[in-house]
Amino acid sequence: MRRDPVELEVFKNLFHSIAEEMGAALRRTAFSPNIKERRDYSCAVFDSAGEVIAMGDHMPVHLGSMPMSVRAAIATREMDPGDVVMLNDPFRGGTHLPDITLVAPVYVRRGPALRGSRRGSRPRTARNLPDFYIASRAHHADVGGAFPGSMGLCREIYQEGFRIPPVRIMRAGVMERDVLALLLNNVRTPEEREGDLGAQIAACHTGAERLREVCARYGIAKAQRAARELLEYSEELMCAFSAAGAAWHLSGRGFSG
Protein backbone atom coordinates (compact mmCIF):
# COMPACT_ATOMS: atom_id res chain seq x y z
CA MET A 1 0.00 0.00 0.00
CA ARG A 2 1.34 3.45 -0.90
CA ARG A 3 2.35 5.57 2.06
CA ASP A 4 0.39 8.68 2.89
CA PRO A 5 3.13 11.29 3.52
CA VAL A 6 0.79 13.55 5.51
CA GLU A 7 -0.32 10.72 7.77
CA LEU A 8 3.28 9.61 8.22
CA GLU A 9 4.31 13.13 9.30
CA VAL A 10 1.38 13.32 11.73
CA PHE A 11 2.35 10.05 13.41
CA LYS A 12 6.03 10.95 13.43
CA ASN A 13 5.23 14.05 15.46
CA LEU A 14 2.74 12.19 17.67
CA PHE A 15 5.30 9.58 18.66
CA HIS A 16 8.01 12.20 19.13
CA SER A 17 5.73 14.31 21.32
CA ILE A 18 5.10 11.28 23.55
CA ALA A 19 8.84 10.82 24.12
CA GLU A 20 9.19 14.56 24.80
CA GLU A 21 6.31 14.56 27.29
CA MET A 22 7.85 11.57 29.04
CA GLY A 23 11.04 13.60 29.45
CA ALA A 24 9.10 16.59 30.78
CA ALA A 25 7.34 14.40 33.36
CA LEU A 26 10.67 12.90 34.43
CA ARG A 27 12.33 16.29 34.78
CA ARG A 28 9.48 17.82 36.78
CA THR A 29 9.13 14.96 39.25
CA ALA A 30 12.82 14.04 39.76
CA PHE A 31 14.50 14.66 43.11
CA SER A 32 18.11 15.01 41.95
CA PRO A 33 19.57 18.18 40.39
CA ASN A 34 21.39 15.74 38.12
CA ILE A 35 18.08 15.08 36.38
CA LYS A 36 15.99 18.12 37.22
CA GLU A 37 18.59 20.80 36.38
CA ARG A 38 21.44 19.12 34.49
CA ARG A 39 18.84 17.18 32.45
CA ASP A 40 20.88 13.99 32.24
CA TYR A 41 18.01 11.75 31.12
CA SER A 42 16.41 10.32 27.99
CA CYS A 43 13.08 8.80 26.97
CA ALA A 44 11.99 6.83 23.91
CA VAL A 45 9.12 4.86 22.36
CA PHE A 46 9.54 1.39 20.82
CA ASP A 47 7.39 -0.97 18.77
CA SER A 48 6.39 -4.49 19.81
CA ALA A 49 9.72 -5.88 18.55
CA GLY A 50 11.80 -3.36 20.51
CA GLU A 51 12.65 -1.20 17.48
CA VAL A 52 12.91 2.55 18.08
CA ILE A 53 9.92 4.56 16.85
CA ALA A 54 10.72 7.91 18.45
CA MET A 55 13.22 9.49 20.82
CA GLY A 56 13.03 12.72 22.71
CA ASP A 57 15.57 15.48 22.10
CA HIS A 58 17.62 14.26 25.04
CA MET A 59 21.11 12.78 25.63
CA PRO A 60 22.60 11.28 22.43
CA VAL A 61 24.86 8.86 24.33
CA HIS A 62 21.78 7.45 26.07
CA LEU A 63 19.67 7.22 22.96
CA GLY A 64 22.30 5.44 20.89
CA SER A 65 22.56 2.53 23.34
CA MET A 66 19.06 2.44 24.85
CA PRO A 67 17.63 0.12 22.14
CA MET A 68 20.12 -2.57 23.22
CA SER A 69 18.90 -2.26 26.82
CA VAL A 70 15.29 -2.57 25.70
CA ARG A 71 16.06 -5.66 23.64
CA ALA A 72 17.96 -7.15 26.61
CA ALA A 73 14.96 -6.53 28.86
CA ILE A 74 12.59 -8.12 26.34
CA ALA A 75 14.86 -11.14 25.85
CA THR A 76 15.35 -11.69 29.59
CA ARG A 77 11.96 -10.90 31.12
CA GLU A 78 8.39 -11.53 29.99
CA MET A 79 6.50 -8.35 30.76
CA ASP A 80 2.81 -8.29 31.60
CA PRO A 81 0.66 -5.17 32.08
CA GLY A 82 1.98 -3.08 34.95
CA ASP A 83 5.47 -4.59 34.89
CA VAL A 84 8.58 -2.41 34.78
CA VAL A 85 12.08 -3.84 34.21
CA MET A 86 15.17 -2.07 35.53
CA LEU A 87 18.79 -2.44 34.37
CA ASN A 88 22.07 -0.55 34.09
CA ASP A 89 24.44 -3.29 32.89
CA PRO A 90 26.89 -1.89 30.27
CA PHE A 91 27.09 -5.36 28.75
CA ARG A 92 23.35 -5.21 28.04
CA GLY A 93 23.13 -1.79 26.41
CA GLY A 94 23.91 0.39 29.40
CA THR A 95 26.49 3.16 29.41
CA HIS A 96 28.10 3.66 32.82
CA LEU A 97 26.43 2.23 35.93
CA PRO A 98 24.84 5.52 37.15
CA ASP A 99 22.58 5.47 34.05
CA ILE A 100 19.63 3.33 35.14
CA THR A 101 17.09 2.34 32.48
CA LEU A 102 13.46 1.43 33.10
CA VAL A 103 11.56 -0.48 30.40
CA ALA A 104 7.79 -0.97 30.46
CA PRO A 105 5.38 -2.74 28.10
CA VAL A 106 2.33 -0.99 26.70
CA TYR A 107 -0.76 -3.16 26.22
CA VAL A 108 -3.46 -1.41 24.25
CA ARG A 109 -5.83 -4.33 23.69
CA ARG A 110 -5.62 -5.65 27.26
CA GLY A 111 -5.43 -2.28 28.96
CA PRO A 112 -3.44 -1.34 32.09
CA ALA A 113 -2.94 -3.83 34.90
CA LEU A 114 -5.06 -3.69 38.04
CA ARG A 115 -3.12 -3.14 41.24
CA GLY A 116 -2.24 -6.51 42.74
CA SER A 117 -3.77 -8.49 39.86
CA ARG A 118 -2.56 -12.04 39.43
CA ARG A 119 -0.59 -13.24 36.43
CA GLY A 120 -2.35 -15.32 33.86
CA SER A 121 -1.03 -18.72 32.83
CA ARG A 122 -1.57 -18.26 29.10
CA PRO A 123 1.32 -19.08 26.77
CA ARG A 124 3.08 -16.12 25.17
CA THR A 125 1.72 -15.55 21.67
CA ALA A 126 1.57 -12.60 19.28
CA ARG A 127 -1.90 -11.90 20.68
CA ASN A 128 -0.83 -11.33 24.25
CA LEU A 129 2.56 -9.72 23.67
CA PRO A 130 2.92 -5.97 24.32
CA ASP A 131 1.80 -3.65 21.54
CA PHE A 132 4.59 -1.15 22.30
CA TYR A 133 7.38 -0.55 24.81
CA ILE A 134 8.51 2.66 26.43
CA ALA A 135 11.78 3.37 28.25
CA SER A 136 13.33 6.06 30.41
CA ARG A 137 17.01 6.37 31.34
CA ALA A 138 18.42 8.74 33.95
CA HIS A 139 21.82 9.43 35.49
CA HIS A 140 21.57 8.76 39.22
CA ALA A 141 23.84 10.80 41.46
CA ASP A 142 25.00 7.71 43.35
CA VAL A 143 24.86 3.97 42.68
CA GLY A 144 27.30 2.88 45.37
CA GLY A 145 30.83 1.89 44.43
CA ALA A 146 34.18 3.15 45.65
CA PHE A 147 33.60 6.87 45.03
CA PRO A 148 30.66 9.15 45.92
CA GLY A 149 29.12 11.27 43.20
CA SER A 150 28.87 8.65 40.44
CA MET A 151 31.90 9.82 38.41
CA GLY A 152 34.93 8.32 40.16
CA LEU A 153 38.14 7.23 38.44
CA CYS A 154 37.52 3.48 38.36
CA ARG A 155 39.79 0.75 37.03
CA GLU A 156 37.09 -1.94 36.89
CA ILE A 157 33.33 -2.06 36.76
CA TYR A 158 32.96 -3.33 40.33
CA GLN A 159 34.44 -0.08 41.65
CA GLU A 160 31.87 1.98 39.77
CA GLY A 161 28.81 0.84 41.66
CA PHE A 162 25.86 -1.52 41.87
CA ARG A 163 25.47 -3.46 38.60
CA ILE A 164 21.87 -4.36 37.75
CA PRO A 165 20.88 -7.04 35.21
CA PRO A 166 17.30 -6.89 33.83
CA VAL A 167 15.07 -7.32 36.91
CA ARG A 168 11.47 -6.33 37.62
CA ILE A 169 11.19 -3.24 39.79
CA MET A 170 7.37 -3.36 39.41
CA ARG A 171 5.09 -6.36 38.90
CA ALA A 172 1.44 -5.87 37.88
CA GLY A 173 1.55 -2.27 39.05
CA VAL A 174 3.03 -3.07 42.48
CA MET A 175 6.57 -2.13 43.53
CA GLU A 176 8.92 -5.06 44.11
CA ARG A 177 10.06 -3.97 47.56
CA ASP A 178 12.80 -6.59 47.88
CA VAL A 179 14.46 -5.45 44.64
CA LEU A 180 14.13 -1.80 45.63
CA ALA A 181 15.57 -2.49 49.10
CA LEU A 182 18.54 -4.31 47.58
CA LEU A 183 19.37 -1.25 45.49
CA LEU A 184 18.72 1.37 48.18
CA ASN A 185 20.91 -0.45 50.70
CA ASN A 186 23.87 -0.17 48.33
CA VAL A 187 23.76 3.59 47.68
CA ARG A 188 24.69 6.63 49.77
CA THR A 189 21.51 8.63 49.04
CA PRO A 190 18.60 6.16 49.20
CA GLU A 191 15.80 8.73 49.52
CA GLU A 192 16.95 10.62 46.44
CA ARG A 193 17.42 7.38 44.49
CA GLU A 194 13.93 6.20 45.35
CA GLY A 195 12.51 9.57 44.32
CA ASP A 196 14.32 9.54 40.97
CA LEU A 197 13.20 5.97 40.25
CA GLY A 198 9.65 7.07 41.03
CA ALA A 199 10.07 9.90 38.52
CA GLN A 200 11.23 7.42 35.87
CA ILE A 201 8.21 5.21 36.59
CA ALA A 202 5.96 8.28 36.25
CA ALA A 203 7.57 9.04 32.88
CA CYS A 204 6.87 5.49 31.69
CA HIS A 205 3.27 5.77 32.91
CA THR A 206 2.88 9.03 30.97
CA GLY A 207 4.21 7.43 27.78
CA ALA A 208 1.93 4.42 28.11
CA GLU A 209 -1.15 6.59 28.65
CA ARG A 210 -0.38 8.79 25.64
CA LEU A 211 0.16 5.75 23.40
CA ARG A 212 -3.22 4.37 24.46
CA GLU A 213 -4.83 7.73 23.69
CA VAL A 214 -3.28 7.75 20.19
CA CYS A 215 -4.51 4.19 19.56
CA ALA A 216 -7.96 5.03 20.90
CA ARG A 217 -8.21 7.97 18.50
CA TYR A 218 -6.72 6.44 15.35
CA GLY A 219 -6.97 2.70 15.99
CA ILE A 220 -4.15 0.40 16.99
CA ALA A 221 -3.82 -1.06 13.50
CA LYS A 222 -3.19 2.38 11.99
CA ALA A 223 -0.77 3.37 14.76
CA GLN A 224 1.27 0.19 14.37
CA ARG A 225 1.26 0.49 10.59
CA ALA A 226 2.50 4.07 10.88
CA ALA A 227 5.28 2.93 13.23
CA ARG A 228 6.31 0.26 10.72
CA GLU A 229 6.26 2.74 7.85
CA LEU A 230 8.38 5.20 9.83
CA LEU A 231 11.00 2.50 10.33
CA GLU A 232 10.94 1.64 6.62
CA TYR A 233 11.16 5.30 5.63
CA SER A 234 14.08 5.89 8.02
CA GLU A 235 15.91 2.91 6.52
CA GLU A 236 15.35 4.22 3.00
CA LEU A 237 16.69 7.65 3.97
CA MET A 238 19.83 6.13 5.51
CA CYS A 239 20.43 3.91 2.45
CA ALA A 240 19.99 6.89 0.13
CA PHE A 241 22.37 8.97 2.27
CA SER A 242 24.97 6.18 2.25
CA ALA A 243 24.66 5.75 -1.51
CA ALA A 244 25.02 9.49 -2.06
CA GLY A 245 28.11 9.56 0.15
CA ALA A 246 29.66 6.62 -1.71
CA ALA A 247 28.98 8.29 -5.06
CA TRP A 248 30.56 11.51 -3.80
CA HIS A 249 33.75 9.69 -2.83
CA LEU A 250 33.90 7.69 -6.06
CA SER A 251 33.57 10.87 -8.05
CA GLY A 252 36.88 12.03 -6.59
CA ARG A 253 35.33 15.11 -4.96
CA GLY A 254 35.12 13.59 -1.49
CA PHE A 255 37.78 13.22 1.13
CA SER A 256 40.79 11.17 0.09
CA GLY A 257 43.95 10.28 1.91
mmCIF file of C-alpha atoms in Angstrom:
data_model
loop_
_atom_site.group_PDB
_atom_site.id
_atom_site.type_symbol
_atom_site.label_atom_id
_atom_site.label_comp_id
_atom_site.label_asym_id
_atom_site.label_seq_id
_atom_site.Cartn_x
_atom_site.Cartn_y
_atom_site.Cartn_z
ATOM 1 C CA MET A 1 0.000 0.000 0.000
ATOM 2 C CA ARG A 2 1.344 3.447 -0.902
ATOM 3 C CA ARG A 3 2.346 5.569 2.058
ATOM 4 C CA ASP A 4 0.387 8.681 2.894
ATOM 5 C CA PRO A 5 3.132 11.291 3.518
ATOM 6 C CA VAL A 6 0.791 13.548 5.508
ATOM 7 C CA GLU A 7 -0.322 10.721 7.773
ATOM 8 C CA LEU A 8 3.285 9.615 8.220
ATOM 9 C CA GLU A 9 4.309 13.128 9.300
ATOM 10 C CA VAL A 10 1.384 13.319 11.731
ATOM 11 C CA PHE A 11 2.348 10.051 13.415
ATOM 12 C CA LYS A 12 6.026 10.949 13.429
ATOM 13 C CA ASN A 13 5.230 14.046 15.459
ATOM 14 C CA LEU A 14 2.738 12.186 17.668
ATOM 15 C CA PHE A 15 5.300 9.576 18.656
ATOM 16 C CA HIS A 16 8.006 12.201 19.126
ATOM 17 C CA SER A 17 5.727 14.312 21.320
ATOM 18 C CA ILE A 18 5.098 11.284 23.549
ATOM 19 C CA ALA A 19 8.836 10.820 24.116
ATOM 20 C CA GLU A 20 9.188 14.556 24.796
ATOM 21 C CA GLU A 21 6.312 14.558 27.286
ATOM 22 C CA MET A 22 7.849 11.568 29.044
ATOM 23 C CA GLY A 23 11.042 13.597 29.453
ATOM 24 C CA ALA A 24 9.105 16.591 30.780
ATOM 25 C CA ALA A 25 7.342 14.397 33.360
ATOM 26 C CA LEU A 26 10.668 12.898 34.432
ATOM 27 C CA ARG A 27 12.334 16.287 34.778
ATOM 28 C CA ARG A 28 9.477 17.822 36.775
ATOM 29 C CA THR A 29 9.127 14.960 39.248
ATOM 30 C CA ALA A 30 12.821 14.039 39.761
ATOM 31 C CA PHE A 31 14.497 14.661 43.111
ATOM 32 C CA SER A 32 18.109 15.008 41.952
ATOM 33 C CA PRO A 33 19.570 18.183 40.386
ATOM 34 C CA ASN A 34 21.392 15.740 38.120
ATOM 35 C CA ILE A 35 18.078 15.077 36.375
ATOM 36 C CA LYS A 36 15.989 18.120 37.216
ATOM 37 C CA GLU A 37 18.587 20.800 36.379
ATOM 38 C CA ARG A 38 21.445 19.117 34.486
ATOM 39 C CA ARG A 39 18.843 17.182 32.452
ATOM 40 C CA ASP A 40 20.882 13.992 32.241
ATOM 41 C CA TYR A 41 18.011 11.749 31.122
ATOM 42 C CA SER A 42 16.412 10.320 27.990
ATOM 43 C CA CYS A 43 13.075 8.799 26.966
ATOM 44 C CA ALA A 44 11.988 6.827 23.910
ATOM 45 C CA VAL A 45 9.124 4.855 22.357
ATOM 46 C CA PHE A 46 9.543 1.391 20.822
ATOM 47 C CA ASP A 47 7.388 -0.966 18.766
ATOM 48 C CA SER A 48 6.393 -4.490 19.811
ATOM 49 C CA ALA A 49 9.724 -5.878 18.548
ATOM 50 C CA GLY A 50 11.798 -3.356 20.506
ATOM 51 C CA GLU A 51 12.647 -1.202 17.476
ATOM 52 C CA VAL A 52 12.907 2.553 18.079
ATOM 53 C CA ILE A 53 9.923 4.562 16.851
ATOM 54 C CA ALA A 54 10.715 7.912 18.447
ATOM 55 C CA MET A 55 13.225 9.486 20.820
ATOM 56 C CA GLY A 56 13.026 12.719 22.711
ATOM 57 C CA ASP A 57 15.573 15.477 22.095
ATOM 58 C CA HIS A 58 17.615 14.264 25.044
ATOM 59 C CA MET A 59 21.113 12.783 25.633
ATOM 60 C CA PRO A 60 22.599 11.279 22.427
ATOM 61 C CA VAL A 61 24.862 8.864 24.333
ATOM 62 C CA HIS A 62 21.779 7.446 26.068
ATOM 63 C CA LEU A 63 19.675 7.219 22.956
ATOM 64 C CA GLY A 64 22.300 5.435 20.895
ATOM 65 C CA SER A 65 22.560 2.534 23.338
ATOM 66 C CA MET A 66 19.058 2.441 24.848
ATOM 67 C CA PRO A 67 17.631 0.118 22.138
ATOM 68 C CA MET A 68 20.120 -2.575 23.224
ATOM 69 C CA SER A 69 18.899 -2.258 26.819
ATOM 70 C CA VAL A 70 15.291 -2.566 25.701
ATOM 71 C CA ARG A 71 16.059 -5.663 23.642
ATOM 72 C CA ALA A 72 17.959 -7.148 26.607
ATOM 73 C CA ALA A 73 14.957 -6.529 28.862
ATOM 74 C CA ILE A 74 12.590 -8.121 26.341
ATOM 75 C CA ALA A 75 14.859 -11.140 25.851
ATOM 76 C CA THR A 76 15.354 -11.690 29.588
ATOM 77 C CA ARG A 77 11.958 -10.903 31.122
ATOM 78 C CA GLU A 78 8.390 -11.534 29.991
ATOM 79 C CA MET A 79 6.499 -8.349 30.762
ATOM 80 C CA ASP A 80 2.809 -8.286 31.603
ATOM 81 C CA PRO A 81 0.664 -5.173 32.081
ATOM 82 C CA GLY A 82 1.977 -3.085 34.951
ATOM 83 C CA ASP A 83 5.473 -4.594 34.893
ATOM 84 C CA VAL A 84 8.584 -2.411 34.779
ATOM 85 C CA VAL A 85 12.076 -3.835 34.206
ATOM 86 C CA MET A 86 15.166 -2.066 35.531
ATOM 87 C CA LEU A 87 18.785 -2.437 34.373
ATOM 88 C CA ASN A 88 22.065 -0.554 34.088
ATOM 89 C CA ASP A 89 24.440 -3.286 32.885
ATOM 90 C CA PRO A 90 26.891 -1.888 30.273
ATOM 91 C CA PHE A 91 27.093 -5.364 28.748
ATOM 92 C CA ARG A 92 23.355 -5.210 28.037
ATOM 93 C CA GLY A 93 23.133 -1.794 26.408
ATOM 94 C CA GLY A 94 23.912 0.387 29.400
ATOM 95 C CA THR A 95 26.495 3.155 29.413
ATOM 96 C CA HIS A 96 28.102 3.656 32.819
ATOM 97 C CA LEU A 97 26.434 2.233 35.934
ATOM 98 C CA PRO A 98 24.835 5.519 37.152
ATOM 99 C CA ASP A 99 22.582 5.472 34.055
ATOM 100 C CA ILE A 100 19.627 3.325 35.143
ATOM 101 C CA THR A 101 17.090 2.336 32.480
ATOM 102 C CA LEU A 102 13.457 1.434 33.098
ATOM 103 C CA VAL A 103 11.558 -0.476 30.403
ATOM 104 C CA ALA A 104 7.790 -0.969 30.456
ATOM 105 C CA PRO A 105 5.381 -2.742 28.100
ATOM 106 C CA VAL A 106 2.326 -0.991 26.703
ATOM 107 C CA TYR A 107 -0.757 -3.161 26.222
ATOM 108 C CA VAL A 108 -3.462 -1.408 24.250
ATOM 109 C CA ARG A 109 -5.826 -4.334 23.685
ATOM 110 C CA ARG A 110 -5.622 -5.654 27.260
ATOM 111 C CA GLY A 111 -5.426 -2.283 28.961
ATOM 112 C CA PRO A 112 -3.443 -1.343 32.086
ATOM 113 C CA ALA A 113 -2.941 -3.831 34.904
ATOM 114 C CA LEU A 114 -5.058 -3.688 38.043
ATOM 115 C CA ARG A 115 -3.116 -3.145 41.243
ATOM 116 C CA GLY A 116 -2.241 -6.506 42.738
ATOM 117 C CA SER A 117 -3.774 -8.486 39.860
ATOM 118 C CA ARG A 118 -2.561 -12.035 39.428
ATOM 119 C CA ARG A 119 -0.585 -13.241 36.431
ATOM 120 C CA GLY A 120 -2.351 -15.325 33.860
ATOM 121 C CA SER A 121 -1.029 -18.721 32.829
ATOM 122 C CA ARG A 122 -1.568 -18.265 29.105
ATOM 123 C CA PRO A 123 1.325 -19.083 26.772
ATOM 124 C CA ARG A 124 3.078 -16.116 25.166
ATOM 125 C CA THR A 125 1.720 -15.553 21.671
ATOM 126 C CA ALA A 126 1.570 -12.598 19.284
ATOM 127 C CA ARG A 127 -1.904 -11.903 20.678
ATOM 128 C CA ASN A 128 -0.829 -11.325 24.254
ATOM 129 C CA LEU A 129 2.561 -9.721 23.667
ATOM 130 C CA PRO A 130 2.917 -5.967 24.319
ATOM 131 C CA ASP A 131 1.799 -3.655 21.539
ATOM 132 C CA PHE A 132 4.586 -1.149 22.303
ATOM 133 C CA TYR A 133 7.377 -0.551 24.810
ATOM 134 C CA ILE A 134 8.515 2.657 26.434
ATOM 135 C CA ALA A 135 11.782 3.375 28.247
ATOM 136 C CA SER A 136 13.330 6.063 30.414
ATOM 137 C CA ARG A 137 17.007 6.365 31.342
ATOM 138 C CA ALA A 138 18.422 8.740 33.946
ATOM 139 C CA HIS A 139 21.823 9.432 35.488
ATOM 140 C CA HIS A 140 21.569 8.762 39.216
ATOM 141 C CA ALA A 141 23.837 10.802 41.460
ATOM 142 C CA ASP A 142 25.005 7.710 43.349
ATOM 143 C CA VAL A 143 24.862 3.965 42.675
ATOM 144 C CA GLY A 144 27.304 2.881 45.365
ATOM 145 C CA GLY A 145 30.829 1.886 44.427
ATOM 146 C CA ALA A 146 34.177 3.148 45.652
ATOM 147 C CA PHE A 147 33.596 6.868 45.032
ATOM 148 C CA PRO A 148 30.660 9.149 45.918
ATOM 149 C CA GLY A 149 29.123 11.273 43.199
ATOM 150 C CA SER A 150 28.868 8.653 40.439
ATOM 151 C CA MET A 151 31.900 9.819 38.412
ATOM 152 C CA GLY A 152 34.933 8.325 40.165
ATOM 153 C CA LEU A 153 38.143 7.230 38.444
ATOM 154 C CA CYS A 154 37.515 3.480 38.358
ATOM 155 C CA ARG A 155 39.791 0.750 37.031
ATOM 156 C CA GLU A 156 37.088 -1.940 36.894
ATOM 157 C CA ILE A 157 33.328 -2.060 36.759
ATOM 158 C CA TYR A 158 32.961 -3.328 40.333
ATOM 159 C CA GLN A 159 34.442 -0.085 41.648
ATOM 160 C CA GLU A 160 31.871 1.979 39.769
ATOM 161 C CA GLY A 161 28.812 0.837 41.662
ATOM 162 C CA PHE A 162 25.857 -1.519 41.866
ATOM 163 C CA ARG A 163 25.467 -3.462 38.605
ATOM 164 C CA ILE A 164 21.870 -4.365 37.751
ATOM 165 C CA PRO A 165 20.876 -7.044 35.211
ATOM 166 C CA PRO A 166 17.304 -6.888 33.828
ATOM 167 C CA VAL A 167 15.075 -7.315 36.907
ATOM 168 C CA ARG A 168 11.475 -6.327 37.622
ATOM 169 C CA ILE A 169 11.186 -3.240 39.789
ATOM 170 C CA MET A 170 7.371 -3.357 39.414
ATOM 171 C CA ARG A 171 5.088 -6.356 38.898
ATOM 172 C CA ALA A 172 1.439 -5.870 37.883
ATOM 173 C CA GLY A 173 1.549 -2.270 39.054
ATOM 174 C CA VAL A 174 3.031 -3.066 42.475
ATOM 175 C CA MET A 175 6.571 -2.130 43.528
ATOM 176 C CA GLU A 176 8.923 -5.063 44.106
ATOM 177 C CA ARG A 177 10.059 -3.970 47.561
ATOM 178 C CA ASP A 178 12.805 -6.595 47.876
ATOM 179 C CA VAL A 179 14.463 -5.450 44.640
ATOM 180 C CA LEU A 180 14.131 -1.800 45.635
ATOM 181 C CA ALA A 181 15.573 -2.485 49.100
ATOM 182 C CA LEU A 182 18.544 -4.313 47.580
ATOM 183 C CA LEU A 183 19.366 -1.245 45.487
ATOM 184 C CA LEU A 184 18.715 1.366 48.179
ATOM 185 C CA ASN A 185 20.907 -0.454 50.704
ATOM 186 C CA ASN A 186 23.867 -0.170 48.331
ATOM 187 C CA VAL A 187 23.755 3.592 47.683
ATOM 188 C CA ARG A 188 24.691 6.631 49.771
ATOM 189 C CA THR A 189 21.515 8.631 49.042
ATOM 190 C CA PRO A 190 18.597 6.156 49.202
ATOM 191 C CA GLU A 191 15.796 8.726 49.525
ATOM 192 C CA GLU A 192 16.952 10.623 46.443
ATOM 193 C CA ARG A 193 17.421 7.377 44.490
ATOM 194 C CA GLU A 194 13.925 6.200 45.347
ATOM 195 C CA GLY A 195 12.512 9.572 44.316
ATOM 196 C CA ASP A 196 14.320 9.539 40.974
ATOM 197 C CA LEU A 197 13.199 5.965 40.252
ATOM 198 C CA GLY A 198 9.648 7.069 41.027
ATOM 199 C CA ALA A 199 10.065 9.902 38.517
ATOM 200 C CA GLN A 200 11.226 7.417 35.869
ATOM 201 C CA ILE A 201 8.206 5.211 36.587
ATOM 202 C CA ALA A 202 5.959 8.277 36.246
ATOM 203 C CA ALA A 203 7.568 9.037 32.878
ATOM 204 C CA CYS A 204 6.868 5.489 31.688
ATOM 205 C CA HIS A 205 3.265 5.766 32.906
ATOM 206 C CA THR A 206 2.877 9.029 30.971
ATOM 207 C CA GLY A 207 4.213 7.433 27.780
ATOM 208 C CA ALA A 208 1.925 4.419 28.113
ATOM 209 C CA GLU A 209 -1.154 6.593 28.651
ATOM 210 C CA ARG A 210 -0.375 8.791 25.643
ATOM 211 C CA LEU A 211 0.157 5.753 23.401
ATOM 212 C CA ARG A 212 -3.220 4.366 24.465
ATOM 213 C CA GLU A 213 -4.825 7.727 23.685
ATOM 214 C CA VAL A 214 -3.277 7.747 20.193
ATOM 215 C CA CYS A 215 -4.507 4.193 19.564
ATOM 216 C CA ALA A 216 -7.962 5.034 20.896
ATOM 217 C CA ARG A 217 -8.214 7.973 18.496
ATOM 218 C CA TYR A 218 -6.718 6.438 15.350
ATOM 219 C CA GLY A 219 -6.970 2.699 15.992
ATOM 220 C CA ILE A 220 -4.149 0.400 16.989
ATOM 221 C CA ALA A 221 -3.817 -1.064 13.500
ATOM 222 C CA LYS A 222 -3.189 2.376 11.985
ATOM 223 C CA ALA A 223 -0.770 3.375 14.757
ATOM 224 C CA GLN A 224 1.271 0.190 14.374
ATOM 225 C CA ARG A 225 1.257 0.490 10.587
ATOM 226 C CA ALA A 226 2.504 4.068 10.877
ATOM 227 C CA ALA A 227 5.279 2.926 13.231
ATOM 228 C CA ARG A 228 6.310 0.259 10.720
ATOM 229 C CA GLU A 229 6.263 2.742 7.852
ATOM 230 C CA LEU A 230 8.379 5.202 9.830
ATOM 231 C CA LEU A 231 11.000 2.497 10.326
ATOM 232 C CA GLU A 232 10.937 1.641 6.623
ATOM 233 C CA TYR A 233 11.159 5.301 5.629
ATOM 234 C CA SER A 234 14.076 5.885 8.021
ATOM 235 C CA GLU A 235 15.914 2.906 6.519
ATOM 236 C CA GLU A 236 15.345 4.218 2.996
ATOM 237 C CA LEU A 237 16.693 7.646 3.971
ATOM 238 C CA MET A 238 19.826 6.132 5.510
ATOM 239 C CA CYS A 239 20.427 3.907 2.448
ATOM 240 C CA ALA A 240 19.987 6.891 0.135
ATOM 241 C CA PHE A 241 22.368 8.970 2.268
ATOM 242 C CA SER A 242 24.973 6.179 2.255
ATOM 243 C CA ALA A 243 24.656 5.750 -1.507
ATOM 244 C CA ALA A 244 25.018 9.485 -2.062
ATOM 245 C CA GLY A 245 28.113 9.556 0.147
ATOM 246 C CA ALA A 246 29.663 6.625 -1.708
ATOM 247 C CA ALA A 247 28.976 8.290 -5.059
ATOM 248 C CA TRP A 248 30.565 11.509 -3.802
ATOM 249 C CA HIS A 249 33.747 9.693 -2.826
ATOM 250 C CA LEU A 250 33.896 7.693 -6.057
ATOM 251 C CA SER A 251 33.566 10.873 -8.050
ATOM 252 C CA GLY A 252 36.876 12.029 -6.593
ATOM 253 C CA ARG A 253 35.333 15.114 -4.964
ATOM 254 C CA GLY A 254 35.117 13.591 -1.492
ATOM 255 C CA PHE A 255 37.781 13.221 1.131
ATOM 256 C CA SER A 256 40.786 11.173 0.095
ATOM 257 C CA GLY A 257 43.947 10.283 1.906
#
